[in-house]
Tab-separated table of C-alpha atoms in Angstrom:
chain	number	residue	atom	x	y	z
A	1	ALA	CA	61.747	129.079	89.488
A	2	VAL	CA	63.330	131.486	87.021
A	3	PRO	CA	66.625	130.086	85.639
A	4	GLU	CA	69.605	131.878	87.177
A	5	LYS	CA	70.942	133.200	83.842
A	6	GLU	CA	67.533	134.597	82.850
A	7	SER	CA	67.169	136.227	86.259
A	8	GLU	CA	70.612	137.851	85.947
A	9	LEU	CA	69.804	139.128	82.454
A	10	GLU	CA	66.493	140.552	83.629
A	11	LEU	CA	68.300	142.391	86.425
A	12	SER	CA	70.898	143.673	83.958
A	13	SER	CA	68.144	144.902	81.622
A	14	GLN	CA	66.435	146.740	84.475
A	15	LYS	CA	69.723	148.388	85.418
A	16	CYS	CA	70.341	149.279	81.777
A	17	ARG	CA	66.943	150.941	81.517
A	18	LYS	CA	67.391	152.950	84.716
A	19	SER	CA	70.946	153.935	83.823
A	20	LEU	CA	69.993	155.166	80.347
A	21	ILE	CA	67.052	157.163	81.638
A	22	ALA	CA	69.203	158.699	84.362
A	23	ALA	CA	71.926	159.539	81.816
A	24	THR	CA	69.373	161.210	79.531
A	25	GLN	CA	68.098	163.173	82.494
A	26	GLU	CA	71.601	164.310	83.443
A	27	ILE	CA	72.274	165.545	79.892
A	28	SER	CA	69.001	167.467	79.956
A	29	ARG	CA	69.930	169.194	83.198
A	30	ARG	CA	73.464	169.998	82.076
A	31	HIS	CA	72.310	171.599	78.814
A	32	ASN	CA	69.039	173.047	80.138
A	33	LEU	CA	67.066	171.044	77.583
A	34	SER	CA	63.817	171.241	79.517
A	35	SER	CA	63.509	174.841	78.356
A	36	GLU	CA	65.377	174.705	75.052
A	37	GLU	CA	64.168	172.559	72.161
A	38	CYS	CA	66.643	170.086	70.703
A	39	CYS	CA	66.707	167.253	68.177
A	40	ILE	CA	68.066	163.771	67.518
A	41	VAL	CA	70.061	162.313	64.652
A	42	LEU	CA	67.732	159.376	64.128
A	43	SER	CA	68.809	156.165	62.429
A	44	GLY	CA	65.853	154.176	63.679
A	45	GLY	CA	68.159	151.597	65.213
A	46	VAL	CA	67.858	150.179	68.717
A	47	ASP	CA	70.240	152.830	70.105
A	48	THR	CA	68.483	156.024	69.005
A	49	CYS	CA	65.091	154.437	69.614
A	50	ALA	CA	66.130	153.601	73.190
A	51	VAL	CA	67.210	157.226	73.660
A	52	MET	CA	63.753	158.366	72.576
A	53	GLU	CA	62.140	155.805	74.892
A	54	SER	CA	64.154	157.354	77.735
A	55	VAL	CA	63.079	160.857	76.740
A	56	SER	CA	59.459	159.713	76.585
A	57	PHE	CA	59.730	158.097	80.013
A	58	LEU	CA	61.025	161.315	81.559
A	59	HIS	CA	58.033	163.163	80.169
A	60	CYS	CA	55.298	160.638	80.847
A	61	GLN	CA	56.245	158.130	83.528
A	62	SER	CA	58.450	159.987	85.955
A	63	THR	CA	57.305	158.714	89.324
A	64	GLU	CA	59.777	155.813	89.348
A	65	PHE	CA	62.601	158.318	89.787
A	66	LEU	CA	61.292	161.747	90.688
A	67	ASN	CA	58.222	163.672	91.636
A	68	SER	CA	56.409	165.294	88.731
A	69	GLN	CA	57.807	168.789	89.195
A	70	GLN	CA	61.393	167.545	89.298
A	71	ALA	CA	60.831	165.259	86.326
A	72	GLU	CA	59.388	168.013	84.186
A	73	SER	CA	62.496	170.113	84.834
A	74	ALA	CA	64.702	167.204	83.750
A	75	ALA	CA	62.839	166.038	80.630
A	76	PRO	CA	64.536	167.194	77.413
A	77	LYS	CA	62.404	168.811	74.749
A	78	VAL	CA	63.395	166.632	71.799
A	79	VAL	CA	61.043	167.913	69.119
A	80	ALA	CA	62.732	167.037	65.826
A	81	ALA	CA	64.711	164.294	64.115
A	82	VAL	CA	67.136	164.306	61.196
A	83	THR	CA	67.835	161.240	59.033
A	84	VAL	CA	70.024	160.907	55.925
A	85	PHE	CA	69.207	158.518	53.069
A	86	ALA	CA	71.995	158.246	50.498
A	87	SER	CA	70.460	155.557	48.304
A	88	ALA	CA	67.290	153.586	47.722
A	89	GLU	CA	68.876	150.690	49.632
A	90	ALA	CA	69.186	152.639	52.904
A	91	THR	CA	67.766	150.284	55.538
A	92	ASP	CA	66.927	153.184	57.876
A	93	ARG	CA	64.065	154.051	55.506
A	94	ALA	CA	61.952	151.274	56.997
A	95	TYR	CA	62.352	152.447	60.584
A	96	ALA	CA	63.274	156.112	61.059
A	97	PRO	CA	60.066	157.721	59.681
A	98	PHE	CA	57.880	155.335	61.674
A	99	ILE	CA	59.774	155.991	64.921
A	100	ALA	CA	59.775	159.752	64.378
A	101	GLN	CA	56.003	159.652	63.922
A	102	GLN	CA	55.595	157.457	67.001
A	103	PHE	CA	57.322	160.033	69.198
A	104	GLY	CA	55.697	163.039	67.533
A	105	LEU	CA	58.953	164.388	66.099
A	106	ASP	CA	59.219	166.847	63.241
A	107	HIS	CA	61.140	164.554	60.899
A	108	HIS	CA	63.592	166.006	58.406
A	109	CYS	CA	64.610	163.360	55.863
A	110	ILE	CA	67.645	164.286	53.778
A	111	ASP	CA	67.334	162.210	50.615
A	112	VAL	CA	70.527	162.735	48.639
A	113	THR	CA	72.900	161.166	46.134
A	114	LEU	CA	76.310	159.791	46.988
A	115	GLU	CA	77.799	162.783	45.193
A	116	LYS	CA	76.033	165.105	47.630
A	117	VAL	CA	77.342	163.081	50.570
A	118	LEU	CA	80.843	163.380	49.150
A	119	GLU	CA	80.588	167.173	49.295
A	120	MET	CA	81.017	166.781	53.062
A	121	LEU	CA	84.491	165.269	52.619
A	122	PRO	CA	86.570	168.464	53.066
A	123	PHE	CA	84.603	169.387	56.172
A	124	CYS	CA	85.025	165.916	57.670
A	125	VAL	CA	88.726	165.703	56.876
A	126	THR	CA	89.304	169.084	58.523
A	127	ALA	CA	87.152	168.435	61.585
A	128	LEU	CA	88.411	164.897	62.190
A	129	GLU	CA	91.983	165.204	60.887
A	130	THR	CA	91.832	161.852	59.131
A	131	PHE	CA	91.812	160.060	55.794
A	132	ASP	CA	90.640	156.747	57.261
A	133	PRO	CA	88.030	155.364	54.819
A	134	MET	CA	85.825	153.700	57.423
A	135	GLU	CA	85.723	156.844	59.553
A	136	LEU	CA	84.986	159.160	56.643
A	137	ARG	CA	82.462	156.890	54.933
A	138	ASN	CA	80.304	156.996	58.059
A	139	SER	CA	81.117	160.542	59.114
A	140	MET	CA	80.106	162.245	55.872
A	141	VAL	CA	76.551	161.036	56.439
A	142	VAL	CA	76.559	162.284	60.030
A	143	ALA	CA	78.044	165.597	58.860
A	144	LEU	CA	75.118	166.124	56.495
A	145	ALA	CA	72.739	165.513	59.383
A	146	LEU	CA	74.598	167.931	61.673
A	147	HIS	CA	74.625	170.664	59.037
A	148	LYS	CA	70.857	170.269	58.849
A	149	VAL	CA	70.615	170.435	62.648
A	150	LYS	CA	72.447	173.756	62.573
A	151	ASP	CA	70.351	175.078	59.680
A	152	LEU	CA	67.208	174.264	61.661
A	153	GLY	CA	68.498	176.367	64.547
A	154	TYR	CA	69.002	173.615	67.137
A	155	LYS	CA	72.020	173.889	69.396
A	156	VAL	CA	71.984	170.346	70.800
A	157	ALA	CA	71.521	167.016	69.027
A	158	PHE	CA	71.235	163.571	70.598
A	159	THR	CA	72.923	160.530	69.042
A	160	GLY	CA	73.212	156.861	69.972
A	161	ASP	CA	77.027	156.804	70.057
A	162	GLY	CA	78.672	154.328	72.413
A	163	SER	CA	76.097	151.574	72.623
A	164	ASP	CA	77.880	149.243	70.195
A	165	GLU	CA	81.221	149.618	71.932
A	166	LEU	CA	79.876	149.204	75.455
A	167	LEU	CA	77.200	146.544	74.998
A	168	GLY	CA	78.648	144.098	72.490
A	169	GLY	CA	77.213	145.503	69.293
A	170	TYR	CA	80.077	144.360	67.073
A	171	SER	CA	79.769	140.852	65.643
A	172	PHE	CA	83.541	140.285	65.473
A	173	THR	CA	83.552	139.943	69.282
A	174	TRP	CA	80.652	137.514	69.613
A	175	GLY	CA	82.650	134.337	69.096
A	176	SER	CA	85.154	135.105	71.847
A	177	PRO	CA	85.030	133.272	75.194
A	178	SER	CA	83.419	135.346	77.947
A	179	THR	CA	86.667	136.493	79.563
A	180	ILE	CA	88.247	137.480	76.238
A	181	TRP	CA	85.025	139.183	75.162
A	182	LYS	CA	85.062	141.328	78.300
A	183	GLU	CA	88.718	142.227	77.753
A	184	LYS	CA	87.941	143.340	74.190
A	185	ARG	CA	84.870	145.277	75.291
A	186	ASP	CA	86.736	147.012	78.122
A	187	GLN	CA	89.519	147.947	75.706
A	188	MET	CA	86.987	149.399	73.262
A	189	ALA	CA	85.480	151.419	76.098
A	190	GLN	CA	88.923	152.782	76.917
A	191	PHE	CA	89.804	153.859	73.378
A	192	MET	CA	86.389	154.630	71.831
A	193	ASN	CA	86.174	157.905	69.986
A	194	PHE	CA	83.323	159.410	67.991
A	195	ALA	CA	83.180	161.792	65.076
A	196	ALA	CA	79.902	163.551	65.850
A	197	PRO	CA	81.081	165.690	68.813
A	198	ALA	CA	84.131	166.974	66.922
A	199	MET	CA	82.086	167.821	63.838
A	200	ALA	CA	79.410	169.453	65.975
A	201	ARG	CA	82.014	171.656	67.661
A	202	LYS	CA	83.222	172.732	64.239
A	203	LEU	CA	79.652	173.846	63.502
A	204	GLY	CA	79.178	175.581	66.849
A	205	ILE	CA	76.620	173.074	68.146
A	206	VAL	CA	76.755	170.190	70.638
A	207	CYS	CA	76.270	166.436	70.197
A	208	VAL	CA	75.331	164.366	73.232
A	209	SER	CA	74.773	160.658	73.847
A	210	PRO	CA	73.378	159.137	77.061
A	211	PHE	CA	75.483	156.033	76.405
A	212	LEU	CA	78.636	158.110	76.922
A	213	GLU	CA	77.650	159.487	80.316
A	214	HIS	CA	80.008	158.414	83.099
A	215	ASP	CA	77.376	156.600	85.147
A	216	PHE	CA	76.069	154.664	82.153
A	217	ILE	CA	79.587	153.586	81.235
A	218	SER	CA	80.096	152.493	84.853
A	219	PHE	CA	76.993	150.322	84.585
A	220	THR	CA	78.205	148.687	81.381
A	221	MET	CA	81.533	147.761	82.961
A	222	SER	CA	79.586	145.467	85.304
A	223	THR	CA	77.919	143.603	82.424
A	224	THR	CA	79.096	140.257	81.086
A	225	LYS	CA	78.967	138.686	77.658
A	226	ALA	CA	75.808	136.830	78.711
A	227	ASP	CA	74.164	140.196	79.463
A	228	CYS	CA	75.054	141.591	76.059
A	229	VAL	CA	75.280	138.792	73.487
A	230	GLY	CA	72.741	136.068	72.815
A	231	ASP	CA	70.402	134.410	70.349
A	232	ARG	CA	67.167	136.296	69.755
A	233	GLU	CA	64.535	136.508	67.047
A	234	MET	CA	65.537	139.504	64.939
A	235	GLU	CA	63.931	141.389	62.051
A	236	THR	CA	65.259	143.289	59.038
A	237	SER	CA	62.204	145.517	58.583
A	238	PRO	CA	59.086	146.326	60.631
A	239	GLY	CA	56.462	143.618	60.449
A	240	ASN	CA	58.703	141.106	58.716
A	241	SER	CA	58.954	137.644	60.195
A	242	ARG	CA	61.770	137.347	62.701
A	243	LEU	CA	64.613	134.870	62.451
A	244	LEU	CA	66.693	133.479	65.287
A	245	HIS	CA	70.051	135.198	65.137
A	246	THR	CA	72.951	136.000	67.419
A	247	THR	CA	72.872	139.656	68.389
A	248	GLY	CA	74.536	142.130	70.690
A	249	LYS	CA	73.116	144.758	73.044
A	250	VAL	CA	70.686	142.193	74.479
A	251	CYS	CA	70.239	143.945	77.829
A	252	LEU	CA	69.452	147.213	75.993
A	253	ARG	CA	66.960	145.478	73.720
A	254	GLU	CA	65.254	143.866	76.702
A	255	ALA	CA	65.326	147.128	78.636
A	256	PHE	CA	62.753	148.428	76.131
A	257	PRO	CA	61.369	145.163	74.692
A	258	ASP	CA	58.304	146.773	73.106
A	259	SER	CA	60.277	149.529	71.410
A	260	SER	CA	59.770	149.705	67.642
A	261	ALA	CA	63.438	148.948	66.952
A	262	ALA	CA	64.179	146.666	69.912
A	263	TRP	CA	64.612	143.636	67.680
A	264	ARG	CA	65.948	145.327	64.580
A	265	ARG	CA	69.117	143.776	63.174
A	266	LYS	CA	72.167	145.952	63.686
A	267	ASP	CA	73.167	147.835	60.550
A	268	PRO	CA	76.301	150.023	60.426
A	269	ILE	CA	75.799	153.698	59.575
A	270	GLU	CA	76.893	153.115	55.994
A	271	VAL	CA	74.280	150.364	55.523
A	272	GLY	CA	71.493	152.196	57.320
A	273	SER	CA	72.106	155.400	55.362
A	274	GLY	CA	72.930	153.686	52.074
A	275	SER	CA	76.465	155.057	51.744
A	276	THR	CA	77.950	151.565	51.642
A	277	GLU	CA	78.542	151.928	47.875
A	278	PHE	CA	81.570	154.106	48.662
A	279	GLY	CA	83.328	150.910	49.703
A	280	LYS	CA	82.023	148.818	46.807
A	281	GLY	CA	83.736	150.192	43.743
A	282	TYR	CA	82.383	153.758	43.610
A	283	PHE	CA	85.890	155.229	43.574
A	284	ASP	CA	87.290	152.527	41.288
A	285	ALA	CA	85.010	153.902	38.581
A	286	LEU	CA	86.667	157.318	38.912
A	287	ILE	CA	90.199	156.162	38.135
A	288	GLY	CA	91.704	153.550	35.830
A	289	ALA	CA	93.576	150.576	37.277
A	290	LYS	CA	96.922	151.662	35.810
A	291	GLU	CA	96.459	155.262	36.922
A	292	LEU	CA	95.618	154.040	40.426
A	293	GLU	CA	98.713	151.845	40.529
A	294	ILE	CA	100.921	154.769	39.492
A	295	ALA	CA	99.260	157.140	41.985
A	296	ILE	CA	99.701	154.720	44.899
A	297	ALA	CA	103.383	154.294	44.020
A	298	ASP	CA	103.852	158.073	43.740
A	299	VAL	CA	102.323	158.715	47.180
A	300	LEU	CA	104.520	156.037	48.736
A	301	ARG	CA	107.635	157.475	47.092
A	302	THR	CA	106.991	161.172	47.715
A	303	ASP	CA	104.988	161.158	50.959
A	304	ASN	CA	105.908	157.763	52.444
A	305	VAL	CA	102.211	156.954	52.943
A	306	VAL	CA	100.725	153.544	52.231
A	307	ILE	CA	97.531	153.858	50.170
A	308	ARG	CA	95.332	150.763	50.043
A	309	ASP	CA	92.812	151.422	47.263
A	310	ALA	CA	91.008	154.056	45.179
A	311	GLU	CA	88.776	155.171	48.029
A	312	HIS	CA	91.764	155.631	50.333
A	313	LEU	CA	93.554	157.622	47.620
A	314	HIS	CA	90.571	159.929	47.145
A	315	TYR	CA	90.420	160.668	50.854
A	316	TYR	CA	94.181	161.121	51.117
A	317	ARG	CA	94.165	163.709	48.344
A	318	ALA	CA	91.473	165.622	50.223
A	319	PHE	CA	93.595	165.345	53.384
A	320	VAL	CA	96.600	166.826	51.572
A	321	ASP	CA	94.408	169.646	50.235
A	322	MET	CA	93.247	170.468	53.772
A	323	PHE	CA	96.655	169.971	55.432
A	324	PRO	CA	99.314	170.684	52.769
A	325	SER	CA	102.055	170.899	55.406
A	326	GLY	CA	100.811	167.916	57.386
A	327	LEU	CA	98.814	167.847	60.599
A	328	PRO	CA	99.909	170.742	62.805
A	329	GLY	CA	101.236	169.693	66.176
A	330	VAL	CA	101.236	165.958	65.417
A	331	GLU	CA	104.609	164.213	65.389
A	332	ARG	CA	105.469	162.170	62.313
A	333	TRP	CA	108.001	159.363	61.992
A	334	GLY	CA	108.850	159.413	65.666
A	335	LEU	CA	109.305	156.315	67.790
A	336	GLY	CA	106.182	154.123	67.694
A	337	GLY	CA	104.525	155.983	64.828
A	338	CYS	CA	102.053	154.378	62.415
A	339	ILE	CA	103.641	152.116	59.814
A	340	GLY	CA	101.100	153.321	57.229
A	341	CYS	CA	101.477	157.097	57.501
A	342	GLY	CA	104.105	157.798	60.158
A	343	TYR	CA	101.898	159.902	62.389
A	344	ALA	CA	102.027	159.340	66.134
A	345	LEU	CA	99.297	157.074	67.475
A	346	LYS	CA	96.846	158.553	69.953
A	347	SER	CA	97.900	156.051	72.601
A	348	VAL	CA	101.004	153.931	73.046
A	349	GLU	CA	98.668	151.023	73.817
A	350	SER	CA	96.706	151.434	70.588
A	351	ASN	CA	97.343	149.356	67.507
A	352	PHE	CA	95.031	151.377	65.269
A	353	CYS	CA	95.846	154.602	63.457
A	354	ASN	CA	92.994	157.073	63.605
A	355	ILE	CA	94.622	159.183	60.880
A	356	CYS	CA	95.111	156.716	58.015
A	357	GLY	CA	93.082	153.788	59.345
A	358	ALA	CA	95.960	151.298	59.396
A	359	TYR	CA	95.509	148.163	61.511
A	360	PRO	CA	97.800	146.869	62.811
A	361	ALA	CA	99.489	150.251	62.927
A	362	THR	CA	102.762	149.060	64.480
A	363	THR	CA	105.121	146.195	63.837
A	364	ASP	CA	105.638	145.240	67.487
A	365	LYS	CA	102.012	144.331	68.319
A	366	ALA	CA	99.921	141.424	67.135
């Protein structure tokens, strides 16, 4: 007999597969992607690879859901991929080109320096209305990819946004007991927000993710920690020996177990793209320690904003350049505002400031 836990996980993986395929199909219908070519921002991680597996299924193995004529009308024409490499250490290099070739995609690799990535800062600050280092460090890479999408003439780009939040992708949740894990996951699902759609709108294009479709989110709310987090043999590059490691998104990985990235270790955008150096002293080299100390004190005195380090200062200065009079329409120093910058939080239940990146952002929440 199959152990009960394994049987439940297998059922969850089957539901995950069907839900993702159905979500991809719904996006295709909504945006008429069966007749208009589109592309994908491809990291080569399990998320974007699973999206391409779903696209491939809709084209080639449709009888499980629809008859052939219906399936053809619902299969998106994803014909190209865009990937950004910001350093030689970008871990996406080992996966993205191989996956693009596997699915017959016209692959556009943007191989740039960190300085070129940084040119996207004003655009990102304006589109996202933030000077949060973590947000901007990741978003500048995505912005480069989206500019390329627009230059290529595509109006719609797929991403893998939402999978980490919904299916236990973040390691800081893995050690929590099952009930606490689910509470954290459900809270993330409630407050999750992504940069790509806002930046795409600024460029006059559209970003879509099957993981963010209503029905897929509904499926994930039925999953447990056991469905999403477990010990599996993982790899750091294709063909390398796998090592037993705790991982998230287990039901997604097992939904497409033969996918090229199914057992790839999770790497954040900044690691996959190679932009992680922004958080490892890149900005410290641009300003002396004493000058930084004076600048941080000046910002606190004149603007009442708490600056944490050289990277944060660099982003804040760009923010001030873009919004010299402050964010229009956003209350500052009202009741319950962020303790780091004073701006109103997006939600009274939130303890994170999406503008300056402060956490905790209030004094009355642990």
